[in-house]
Short mmCIF file of C-alpha atoms in Angstrom, two decimals:
data_model
loop_
_atom_site.label_atom_id
_atom_site.label_comp_id
_atom_site.label_asym_id
_atom_site.label_seq_id
_atom_site.Cartn_x
_atom_site.Cartn_y
_atom_site.Cartn_z
CA MET G 1209 48.82 2.54 8.63
CA SER G 1210 46.42 5.19 9.85
CA SER G 1211 45.99 8.84 9.02
CA LEU G 1212 44.96 9.32 12.64
CA GLU G 1213 47.17 10.25 15.54
CA ARG G 1214 48.59 7.29 17.44
CA ILE G 1215 47.94 7.47 21.20
CA ALA G 1216 49.46 5.06 23.70
CA TYR G 1217 47.41 4.20 26.74
CA ALA G 1218 46.97 1.22 29.00
CA ASP G 1219 44.62 -1.04 30.88
CA GLY G 1220 46.70 -2.04 33.89
CA GLU G 1221 49.68 -3.94 32.52
CA THR G 1222 48.29 -4.15 29.00
CA ALA G 1223 49.62 -1.55 26.59
CA LEU G 1224 46.94 -0.25 24.23
CA THR G 1225 47.04 1.85 21.08
CA GLY G 1226 44.25 4.27 20.27
CA TRP G 1227 43.80 6.45 17.23
CA LEU G 1228 42.72 10.05 17.55
CA ALA G 1229 40.92 12.30 15.07
CA ARG G 1230 40.89 15.98 16.05
CA PRO G 1231 38.31 18.51 14.91
CA ALA G 1232 39.35 21.88 13.49
CA GLY G 1233 38.24 23.93 16.48
CA VAL G 1234 37.38 23.34 20.13
CA PRO G 1235 35.64 19.96 20.29
CA ARG G 1236 31.92 19.96 21.13
CA ALA G 1237 32.36 16.62 22.86
CA ALA G 1238 34.72 13.66 22.99
CA VAL G 1239 33.51 10.46 21.34
CA ALA G 1240 35.04 7.07 22.01
CA VAL G 1241 34.76 4.88 18.91
CA TYR G 1242 34.77 1.15 19.63
CA PRO G 1243 35.69 -0.81 16.53
CA THR G 1244 34.54 -4.21 15.35
CA PHE G 1245 36.08 -7.46 16.63
CA MET G 1246 38.82 -6.85 14.02
CA ASN G 1247 39.99 -3.87 16.09
CA THR G 1248 40.65 -0.69 14.16
CA THR G 1249 39.99 -0.84 10.42
CA PRO G 1250 39.83 1.74 7.63
CA GLY G 1251 36.02 1.67 7.88
CA VAL G 1252 36.05 2.55 11.57
CA GLU G 1253 38.73 5.18 11.10
CA ALA G 1254 36.58 6.79 8.41
CA LYS G 1255 33.80 7.09 11.00
CA ALA G 1256 36.23 8.74 13.43
CA ARG G 1257 37.25 11.24 10.77
CA ALA G 1258 33.59 11.89 9.98
CA LEU G 1259 33.00 12.74 13.63
CA ALA G 1260 36.00 15.07 13.66
CA ALA G 1261 34.61 16.80 10.59
CA GLN G 1262 31.46 17.49 12.63
CA GLY G 1263 33.43 19.08 15.45
CA TYR G 1264 33.98 16.07 17.72
CA LEU G 1265 37.20 14.71 19.14
CA ALA G 1266 37.03 11.04 18.15
CA PHE G 1267 39.18 8.35 19.70
CA VAL G 1268 39.27 4.83 18.28
CA ALA G 1269 39.63 2.30 21.09
CA ASP G 1270 41.92 -0.73 21.19
CA PHE G 1271 40.28 -3.93 22.43
CA TYR G 1272 43.31 -6.20 22.55
CA GLY G 1273 46.68 -4.48 22.98
CA PRO G 1274 49.90 -6.02 21.66
CA ASP G 1275 48.08 -9.14 20.42
CA SER G 1276 45.95 -7.08 18.04
CA PRO G 1277 44.75 -9.53 15.40
CA HIS G 1278 45.31 -9.20 11.68
CA ASP G 1279 42.94 -11.76 10.24
CA PHE G 1280 39.45 -13.08 10.86
CA ASP G 1281 40.47 -16.19 12.80
CA SER G 1282 42.90 -14.47 15.14
CA ALA G 1283 40.38 -11.66 15.71
CA ASN G 1284 37.70 -14.17 16.55
CA ALA G 1285 40.00 -15.90 19.03
CA ALA G 1286 40.96 -12.56 20.60
CA MET G 1287 37.30 -11.58 20.93
CA ILE G 1288 36.40 -14.86 22.58
CA LYS G 1289 39.22 -14.36 25.06
CA LEU G 1290 38.16 -10.76 25.78
CA ARG G 1291 34.54 -11.72 26.33
CA ALA G 1292 35.42 -14.67 28.56
CA ASP G 1293 35.86 -12.32 31.55
CA PRO G 1294 33.03 -9.77 31.41
CA ALA G 1295 34.32 -7.66 34.32
CA ALA G 1296 37.81 -7.51 32.83
CA MET G 1297 36.28 -6.59 29.48
CA ARG G 1298 34.49 -3.67 31.11
CA ARG G 1299 37.77 -2.49 32.65
CA ARG G 1300 39.36 -2.66 29.20
CA LEU G 1301 36.54 -0.57 27.75
CA ARG G 1302 36.70 1.91 30.62
CA ALA G 1303 40.43 2.47 30.02
CA THR G 1304 39.54 4.18 26.74
CA LEU G 1305 37.17 6.59 28.47
CA THR G 1306 39.78 7.34 31.12
CA LYS G 1307 42.33 8.18 28.44
CA LEU G 1308 39.80 10.27 26.59
CA ASP G 1309 39.10 12.20 29.79
CA GLU G 1310 42.83 12.88 30.05
CA LEU G 1311 43.06 13.95 26.41
CA ALA G 1312 40.05 16.26 26.65
CA PRO G 1313 39.12 16.97 30.24
CA GLY G 1314 35.85 18.62 31.18
CA ILE G 1315 33.87 18.10 28.01
CA PRO G 1316 30.92 15.75 27.55
CA GLN G 1317 31.70 12.21 26.43
CA ALA G 1318 29.78 9.84 24.20
CA ALA G 1319 30.62 6.40 22.85
CA ILE G 1320 29.74 4.68 19.61
CA GLY G 1321 30.61 1.23 18.39
CA PHE G 1322 30.24 -1.28 15.63
CA CYS G 1323 29.66 -5.05 15.99
CA LEU G 1324 31.67 -6.00 19.12
CA GLY G 1325 32.03 -2.24 19.64
CA GLY G 1326 28.26 -1.93 19.64
CA MET G 1327 28.15 -4.48 22.43
CA ALA G 1328 30.99 -2.56 24.12
CA VAL G 1329 29.11 0.74 24.36
CA LEU G 1330 26.05 -1.00 25.74
CA GLU G 1331 28.32 -2.69 28.31
CA LEU G 1332 29.59 0.74 29.32
CA ALA G 1333 26.02 1.97 29.70
CA ARG G 1334 25.12 -1.07 31.81
CA ASP G 1335 28.26 -0.45 33.87
CA GLY G 1336 27.12 3.06 34.81
CA ALA G 1337 29.44 5.07 32.58
CA ASP G 1338 28.85 8.83 32.66
CA LEU G 1339 28.18 9.43 28.98
CA VAL G 1340 25.59 11.59 27.22
CA LEU G 1341 24.94 9.00 24.53
CA VAL G 1342 25.93 5.52 23.51
CA ALA G 1343 25.20 4.45 19.96
CA SER G 1344 25.44 0.88 18.75
CA PHE G 1345 25.64 0.01 15.06
CA HIS G 1346 24.99 -3.68 14.26
CA GLY G 1347 26.05 -4.40 17.83
CA LEU G 1348 25.41 -7.48 19.89
CA LEU G 1349 22.56 -6.78 22.31
CA GLN G 1350 23.00 -9.49 24.90
CA SER G 1351 25.13 -9.09 27.99
CA PRO G 1352 26.64 -11.55 30.45
CA LEU G 1353 25.91 -8.90 33.10
CA PRO G 1354 22.44 -7.54 32.33
CA ALA G 1355 21.61 -4.01 33.45
CA ALA G 1356 20.85 -3.79 37.15
CA GLN G 1357 21.29 -0.08 37.84
CA PRO G 1358 20.03 3.15 36.28
CA ILE G 1359 21.59 3.92 32.90
CA LYS G 1360 22.81 7.45 32.47
CA PRO G 1361 23.35 7.83 28.70
CA ARG G 1362 20.64 8.03 26.10
CA ILE G 1363 20.88 4.93 23.92
CA LEU G 1364 20.65 4.70 20.15
CA VAL G 1365 20.67 1.25 18.60
CA CYS G 1366 20.87 0.99 14.81
CA HIS G 1367 20.19 -2.61 13.89
CA GLY G 1368 19.85 -4.64 10.73
CA ASP G 1369 16.67 -6.66 11.05
CA VAL G 1370 18.24 -9.73 9.47
CA ASP G 1371 21.54 -9.44 11.39
CA PHE G 1372 22.58 -13.09 11.53
CA LEU G 1373 24.06 -12.55 15.00
CA VAL G 1374 21.07 -10.72 16.48
CA PRO G 1375 17.66 -12.33 15.94
CA ARG G 1376 14.40 -10.62 16.86
CA SER G 1377 14.31 -12.56 20.12
CA HIS G 1378 17.44 -10.67 21.18
CA VAL G 1379 15.78 -7.39 20.25
CA MET G 1380 12.76 -8.16 22.45
CA ALA G 1381 14.98 -9.28 25.31
CA PHE G 1382 17.05 -6.12 24.99
CA TRP G 1383 13.97 -3.90 25.20
CA GLU G 1384 12.83 -5.78 28.28
CA GLU G 1385 16.25 -5.58 29.91
CA MET G 1386 16.48 -1.84 29.24
CA ASP G 1387 12.94 -1.23 30.42
CA GLY G 1388 13.84 -2.97 33.67
CA VAL G 1389 16.18 -0.07 34.46
CA LYS G 1390 14.07 2.59 32.70
CA ALA G 1391 16.75 3.31 30.12
CA ASP G 1392 15.93 5.90 27.47
CA TRP G 1393 16.52 4.16 24.15
CA HIS G 1394 15.79 4.78 20.51
CA PHE G 1395 15.87 1.56 18.51
CA HIS G 1396 16.11 1.68 14.72
CA SER G 1397 15.60 -1.53 12.80
CA TYR G 1398 16.19 -1.79 9.05
CA ALA G 1399 14.39 -4.41 6.96
CA GLY G 1400 16.52 -6.87 5.04
CA VAL G 1401 19.73 -5.38 6.42
CA ASP G 1402 22.39 -7.71 7.78
CA HIS G 1403 25.28 -7.40 10.21
CA GLY G 1404 28.06 -5.01 9.16
CA PHE G 1405 25.86 -2.64 7.20
CA THR G 1406 28.02 0.42 7.92
CA ASN G 1407 31.22 -0.84 6.33
CA PRO G 1408 31.57 -1.09 2.54
CA LEU G 1409 34.54 -3.44 2.95
CA THR G 1410 34.81 -6.81 4.69
CA PRO G 1411 37.67 -7.37 7.15
CA ALA G 1412 39.60 -8.90 4.25
CA GLY G 1413 39.13 -5.72 2.21
CA ALA G 1414 36.73 -7.18 -0.32
CA PRO G 1415 33.35 -5.53 -0.95
CA ASN G 1416 31.01 -6.36 1.92
CA PRO G 1417 27.80 -8.00 0.67
CA SER G 1418 26.04 -6.80 3.82
CA TYR G 1419 26.88 -3.15 3.27
CA ASN G 1420 23.72 -1.08 3.00
CA ALA G 1421 24.27 2.49 1.89
CA SER G 1422 20.85 3.71 2.98
CA ALA G 1423 21.02 2.19 6.47
CA ASP G 1424 24.58 3.46 6.81
CA ARG G 1425 23.58 7.00 5.79
CA GLN G 1426 20.37 7.15 7.83
CA SER G 1427 21.88 5.62 10.97
CA TRP G 1428 24.79 8.03 10.84
CA ALA G 1429 22.40 10.97 10.46
CA ALA G 1430 20.46 9.65 13.46
CA LEU G 1431 23.64 9.60 15.52
CA LEU G 1432 24.61 13.14 14.56
CA GLY G 1433 21.09 14.45 15.11
CA LEU G 1434 20.70 12.93 18.54
CA LEU G 1435 24.20 13.93 19.64
CA ASP G 1436 23.51 17.48 18.53
CA GLU G 1437 20.24 17.55 20.45
CA LEU G 1438 21.83 16.25 23.64
CA LEU G 1439 24.77 18.64 23.52
CA SER G 1440 22.51 21.59 22.77
CA GLN G 1441 20.63 20.83 25.98
CA ALA G 1442 23.75 20.14 28.07
CA MET P 604 -9.21 28.73 10.46
CA SER P 605 -6.05 27.75 8.66
CA SER P 606 -3.14 29.71 7.28
CA LEU P 607 -3.00 27.14 4.50
CA GLU P 608 -4.72 27.32 1.15
CA ARG P 609 -8.16 25.71 1.06
CA ILE P 610 -8.52 23.17 -1.76
CA ALA P 611 -11.82 21.54 -2.65
CA TYR P 612 -11.70 17.99 -3.95
CA ALA P 613 -13.90 14.94 -3.84
CA ASP P 614 -14.17 11.22 -3.36
CA GLY P 615 -17.06 10.30 -5.63
CA GLU P 616 -20.10 12.13 -4.23
CA THR P 617 -18.34 13.18 -1.04
CA ALA P 618 -16.97 16.74 -1.06
CA LEU P 619 -13.59 17.00 0.69
CA THR P 620 -11.51 19.93 1.85
CA GLY P 621 -7.71 19.76 1.79
CA TRP P 622 -5.21 22.34 2.96
CA LEU P 623 -2.18 23.16 0.87
CA ALA P 624 1.20 24.55 1.93
CA ARG P 625 3.35 25.72 -0.96
CA PRO P 626 7.16 25.93 -0.92
CA ALA P 627 8.97 29.06 -2.07
CA GLY P 628 10.34 27.56 -5.30
CA VAL P 629 9.61 24.60 -7.53
CA PRO P 630 8.61 21.73 -5.22
CA ARG P 631 11.05 18.82 -4.90
CA ALA P 632 8.12 16.49 -4.36
CA ALA P 633 4.48 16.51 -3.34
CA VAL P 634 3.69 15.15 0.09
CA ALA P 635 0.22 14.12 1.18
CA VAL P 636 -0.20 14.69 4.91
CA TYR P 637 -2.83 12.47 6.54
CA PRO P 638 -3.97 13.95 9.85
CA THR P 639 -5.05 12.24 13.03
CA PHE P 640 -8.57 10.93 13.56
CA MET P 641 -9.46 14.53 14.50
CA ASN P 642 -8.91 15.51 10.83
CA THR P 643 -6.81 18.62 10.30
CA THR P 644 -5.49 20.30 13.44
CA PRO P 645 -2.97 23.10 14.12
CA GLY P 646 -0.35 20.44 14.94
CA VAL P 647 -0.75 18.71 11.59
CA GLU P 648 -0.84 22.00 9.72
CA ALA P 649 2.44 22.97 11.39
CA LYS P 650 3.95 19.78 9.95
CA ALA P 651 2.67 20.72 6.49
CA ARG P 652 4.23 24.17 6.80
CA ALA P 653 7.48 22.57 7.98
CA LEU P 654 7.52 20.44 4.82
CA ALA P 655 6.88 23.49 2.66
CA ALA P 656 9.80 25.24 4.37
CA GLN P 657 11.97 22.32 3.20
CA GLY P 658 10.87 22.70 -0.40
CA TYR P 659 7.94 20.29 -0.52
CA LEU P 660 4.40 20.88 -1.65
CA ALA P 661 2.37 19.60 1.30
CA PHE P 662 -1.32 18.77 1.14
CA VAL P 663 -3.30 17.97 4.27
CA ALA P 664 -5.92 15.32 3.50
CA ASP P 665 -9.55 15.29 4.60
CA PHE P 666 -10.78 11.95 5.93
CA TYR P 667 -14.44 12.75 6.40
CA GLY P 668 -15.85 15.51 4.19
CA PRO P 669 -18.82 17.64 5.27
CA ASP P 670 -19.23 15.68 8.53
CA SER P 671 -15.74 16.69 9.72
CA PRO P 672 -15.79 16.26 13.49
CA HIS P 673 -15.03 18.97 16.02
CA ASP P 674 -14.62 17.02 19.23
CA PHE P 675 -13.17 13.76 20.42
CA ASP P 676 -16.40 11.79 20.46
CA SER P 677 -17.62 12.82 17.04
CA ALA P 678 -14.14 12.22 15.62
CA ASN P 679 -14.09 8.77 17.11
CA ALA P 680 -17.48 7.97 15.63
CA ALA P 681 -16.40 9.29 12.23
CA MET P 682 -13.22 7.20 12.33
CA ILE P 683 -15.15 4.05 13.20
CA LYS P 684 -17.48 4.70 10.28
CA LEU P 685 -14.57 5.32 7.91
CA ARG P 686 -12.73 2.16 8.97
CA ALA P 687 -15.85 0.01 8.76
CA ASP P 688 -15.43 -0.31 4.98
CA PRO P 689 -11.69 -0.84 4.31
CA ALA P 690 -11.99 -0.70 0.54
CA ALA P 691 -14.01 2.52 0.70
CA MET P 692 -11.46 3.94 3.12
CA ARG P 693 -8.70 3.24 0.62
CA ARG P 694 -10.66 5.02 -2.10
CA ARG P 695 -11.04 7.99 0.24
CA LEU P 696 -7.28 8.03 0.85
CA ARG P 697 -6.52 7.66 -2.85
CA ALA P 698 -8.68 10.70 -3.66
CA THR P 699 -6.08 12.88 -1.93
CA LEU P 700 -3.26 11.48 -4.05
CA THR P 701 -5.32 11.97 -7.20
CA LYS P 702 -5.92 15.61 -6.29
CA LEU P 703 -2.27 16.07 -5.45
CA ASP P 704 -1.34 14.67 -8.85
CA GLU P 705 -3.63 17.25 -10.42
CA LEU P 706 -2.17 20.07 -8.31
CA ALA P 707 1.43 19.09 -9.08
CA PRO P 708 1.64 16.73 -12.01
CA GLY P 709 4.79 14.84 -12.87
CA ILE P 710 6.69 15.16 -9.61
CA PRO P 711 7.39 12.37 -7.10
CA GLN P 712 4.82 11.83 -4.37
CA ALA P 713 5.22 10.75 -0.78
CA ALA P 714 2.73 10.42 2.06
CA ILE P 715 3.05 10.92 5.78
CA GLY P 716 0.52 10.53 8.52
CA PHE P 717 -0.16 10.69 12.23
CA CYS P 718 -2.27 8.28 14.29
CA LEU P 719 -5.12 7.29 11.93
CA GLY P 720 -3.07 9.05 9.24
CA GLY P 721 -0.15 6.73 10.02
CA MET P 722 -2.46 3.80 9.39
CA ALA P 723 -3.68 5.58 6.25
CA VAL P 724 -0.26 5.83 4.62
CA LEU P 725 0.44 2.18 5.36
CA GLU P 726 -2.92 1.33 3.79
CA LEU P 727 -1.87 3.24 0.67
CA ALA P 728 1.39 1.28 0.58
CA ARG P 729 -0.49 -2.01 0.96
CA ASP P 730 -2.86 -0.89 -1.79
CA GLY P 731 0.00 -0.48 -4.27
CA ALA P 732 0.21 3.31 -4.33
CA ASP P 733 3.05 4.70 -6.45
CA LEU P 734 4.88 6.71 -3.80
CA VAL P 735 8.57 7.10 -3.05
CA LEU P 736 8.03 6.99 0.70
CA VAL P 737 5.34 6.55 3.27
CA ALA P 738 6.06 7.65 6.82
CA SER P 739 3.88 6.78 9.77
CA PHE P 740 4.12 8.67 13.08
CA HIS P 741 2.42 6.92 16.00
CA GLY P 742 0.26 5.18 13.43
CA LEU P 743 -1.82 2.06 13.79
CA LEU P 744 0.05 -0.87 12.26
CA GLN P 745 -2.70 -3.41 11.74
CA SER P 746 -4.74 -3.65 8.59
CA PRO P 747 -8.03 -5.29 7.76
CA LEU P 748 -6.49 -6.04 4.35
CA PRO P 749 -2.91 -7.20 5.03
CA ALA P 750 -0.32 -6.68 2.32
CA ALA P 751 -0.58 -9.25 -0.46
CA GLN P 752 1.35 -7.56 -3.27
CA PRO P 753 4.75 -5.89 -3.64
CA ILE P 754 4.98 -2.54 -1.89
CA LYS P 755 6.52 0.22 -3.95
CA PRO P 756 7.35 2.95 -1.40
CA ARG P 757 10.09 2.80 1.17
CA ILE P 758 8.46 2.74 4.60
CA LEU P 759 9.44 4.70 7.69
CA VAL P 760 7.58 3.95 10.90
CA CYS P 761 8.24 6.17 13.93
CA HIS P 762 6.62 4.53 16.90
CA GLY P 763 6.36 5.19 20.62
CA ASP P 764 7.24 1.93 22.35
CA VAL P 765 4.52 2.41 24.97
CA ASP P 766 1.86 3.57 22.49
CA PHE P 767 -1.29 2.40 24.24
CA LEU P 768 -2.89 1.59 20.90
CA VAL P 769 0.06 -0.34 19.43
CA PRO P 770 1.60 -3.01 21.67
CA ARG P 771 4.80 -4.85 20.79
CA SER P 772 2.77 -7.77 19.45
CA HIS P 773 1.47 -5.43 16.72
CA VAL P 774 5.04 -4.39 15.95
CA MET P 775 6.14 -7.99 15.49
CA ALA P 776 3.08 -8.78 13.38
CA PHE P 777 3.73 -5.71 11.23
CA TRP P 778 7.34 -6.77 10.56
CA GLU P 779 6.13 -10.23 9.59
CA GLU P 780 3.40 -8.85 7.35
CA MET P 781 5.84 -6.49 5.61
CA ASP P 782 8.48 -9.19 5.24
CA GLY P 783 5.85 -11.36 3.56
CA VAL P 784 5.86 -8.91 0.64
CA LYS P 785 9.55 -7.97 0.97
CA ALA P 786 8.77 -4.36 1.85
CA ASP P 787 11.72 -2.09 2.58
CA TRP P 788 11.02 -0.59 6.00
CA HIS P 789 12.88 1.36 8.63
CA PHE P 790 11.23 1.03 12.02
CA HIS P 791 12.11 3.46 14.82
CA SER P 792 10.88 2.71 18.30
CA TYR P 793 11.26 5.17 21.19
CA ALA P 794 11.38 3.97 24.78
CA GLY P 795 8.75 5.28 27.15
CA VAL P 796 7.07 7.26 24.39
CA ASP P 797 3.31 7.07 24.04
CA HIS P 798 0.82 7.68 21.25
CA GLY P 799 0.65 11.26 19.95
CA PHE P 800 4.27 12.13 20.63
CA THR P 801 4.52 14.58 17.71
CA ASN P 802 1.82 16.99 18.84
CA PRO P 803 2.38 19.30 21.82
CA LEU P 804 -1.39 19.85 22.10
CA THR P 805 -4.19 17.38 22.66
CA PRO P 806 -7.23 17.50 20.37
CA ALA P 807 -8.86 19.72 23.00
CA GLY P 808 -5.96 22.18 22.83
CA ALA P 809 -4.53 21.38 26.27
CA PRO P 810 -0.88 20.36 26.64
CA ASN P 811 -0.49 16.76 25.55
CA PRO P 812 1.09 14.64 28.29
CA SER P 813 2.31 12.21 25.62
CA TYR P 814 4.21 14.84 23.68
CA ASN P 815 7.90 13.95 23.48
CA ALA P 816 10.10 16.69 22.09
CA SER P 817 13.06 14.41 21.42
CA ALA P 818 11.07 11.75 19.60
CA ASP P 819 9.25 14.48 17.67
CA ARG P 820 12.51 16.13 16.63
CA GLN P 821 14.39 12.93 15.80
CA SER P 822 11.52 11.32 13.91
CA TRP P 823 11.03 14.46 11.84
CA ALA P 824 14.75 14.55 11.02
CA ALA P 825 14.52 10.89 10.00
CA LEU P 826 11.68 11.72 7.61
CA LEU P 827 13.53 14.64 6.03
CA GLY P 828 16.76 12.66 5.75
CA LEU P 829 15.17 9.66 4.09
CA LEU P 830 13.04 11.77 1.77
CA ASP P 831 16.12 13.70 0.72
CA GLU P 832 18.01 10.47 0.04
CA LEU P 833 15.23 9.00 -2.05
CA LEU P 834 14.70 12.14 -4.10
CA SER P 835 18.43 12.54 -4.69
CA GLN P 836 18.46 9.08 -6.23
CA ALA P 837 15.27 9.57 -8.25
#
């Protein structure tokens, strides 16, 4: 199913399956890649491979474990269940970082995510995760547990201005929430761009009408540029 | 005074002085560089040279002509005078593009600007200028003549979120104005970053407390990346 390396890990009793993309040489950093609510997809795996090509160890996270969904409706149900317990969701997300630490100890970690994964990396930041950068692509910006402590990672949010899930009121509220804890964020908003702009295919494999090649290209370049800057200073 | 090439041009009866930075080979495009309200400065000229190093012909515009100011107060007075007649200001800005067309006919044009220059390039976009891209760095977003016709260039705005001249209400109003004419904008906002973040020196030559190396670096990379994309497609 995947050209990536299958890695078993766990969150307590729940068995999880991650997918690893290794760079050619010694990795510059380890990057957790949180997928969309559909869990891993060819689009997300392509991003992991693109990170590996840039010298990063990239590890695609598993949100759900054995119940991993295979269609839109079951994915939506699984996401609703995951989000129903925000603290448990954070433990699930943390399990990926713990595994990544085991796979590549002693190197800097970052986390990126798409859609639900974009929310996930912001949740990790709010939870105090020790990361150099979190980057959210068309991620949900609201949290059931708003930031209440200093945020360690730099934050990059790449957002489609007409994302049907994230209106401008959420953007404003996010800035205010992040300012409340003096987070260091860069927020990129793209006119006329909708949710899912990084993936040329829909979950069903059909062309994605919301795909935006320019926003995809420029947001990816922003990620690589900022990551490079932060690791050069580390 | 400048390591750049002095170029005389004019806006009607007003003699202007631009400063040209030439690339090593055939230029990929011609880029008008609109300075801050201080008119040309070493910081702006460094940006022009950086564009030339990337293969662009870069031409630093003159806002004021023979009365070019040499200190903060005279610059402020000159800016107020320039902005007092919005249509005349647009003619002044257009004169630079006309000269650039003469210097390098038949190649794509773009325009970038800083502070007042950021406002200037957005004014050119609103005025219907035939550019591939305008990029504003800590520019003023409001216009006395809001956009009322389709905007040809892609727009990149790189904005310090705590710019004391540009509150969030201006950001929202700008998005709404641009959406009204279906402009294609990318808006980057940087937390905790103030006006003037691209220039390490103040107009007086002292270190600029608002300089932000990360925002400067990342916004410049965003400009080069988007310009490269647009010219690759042209």
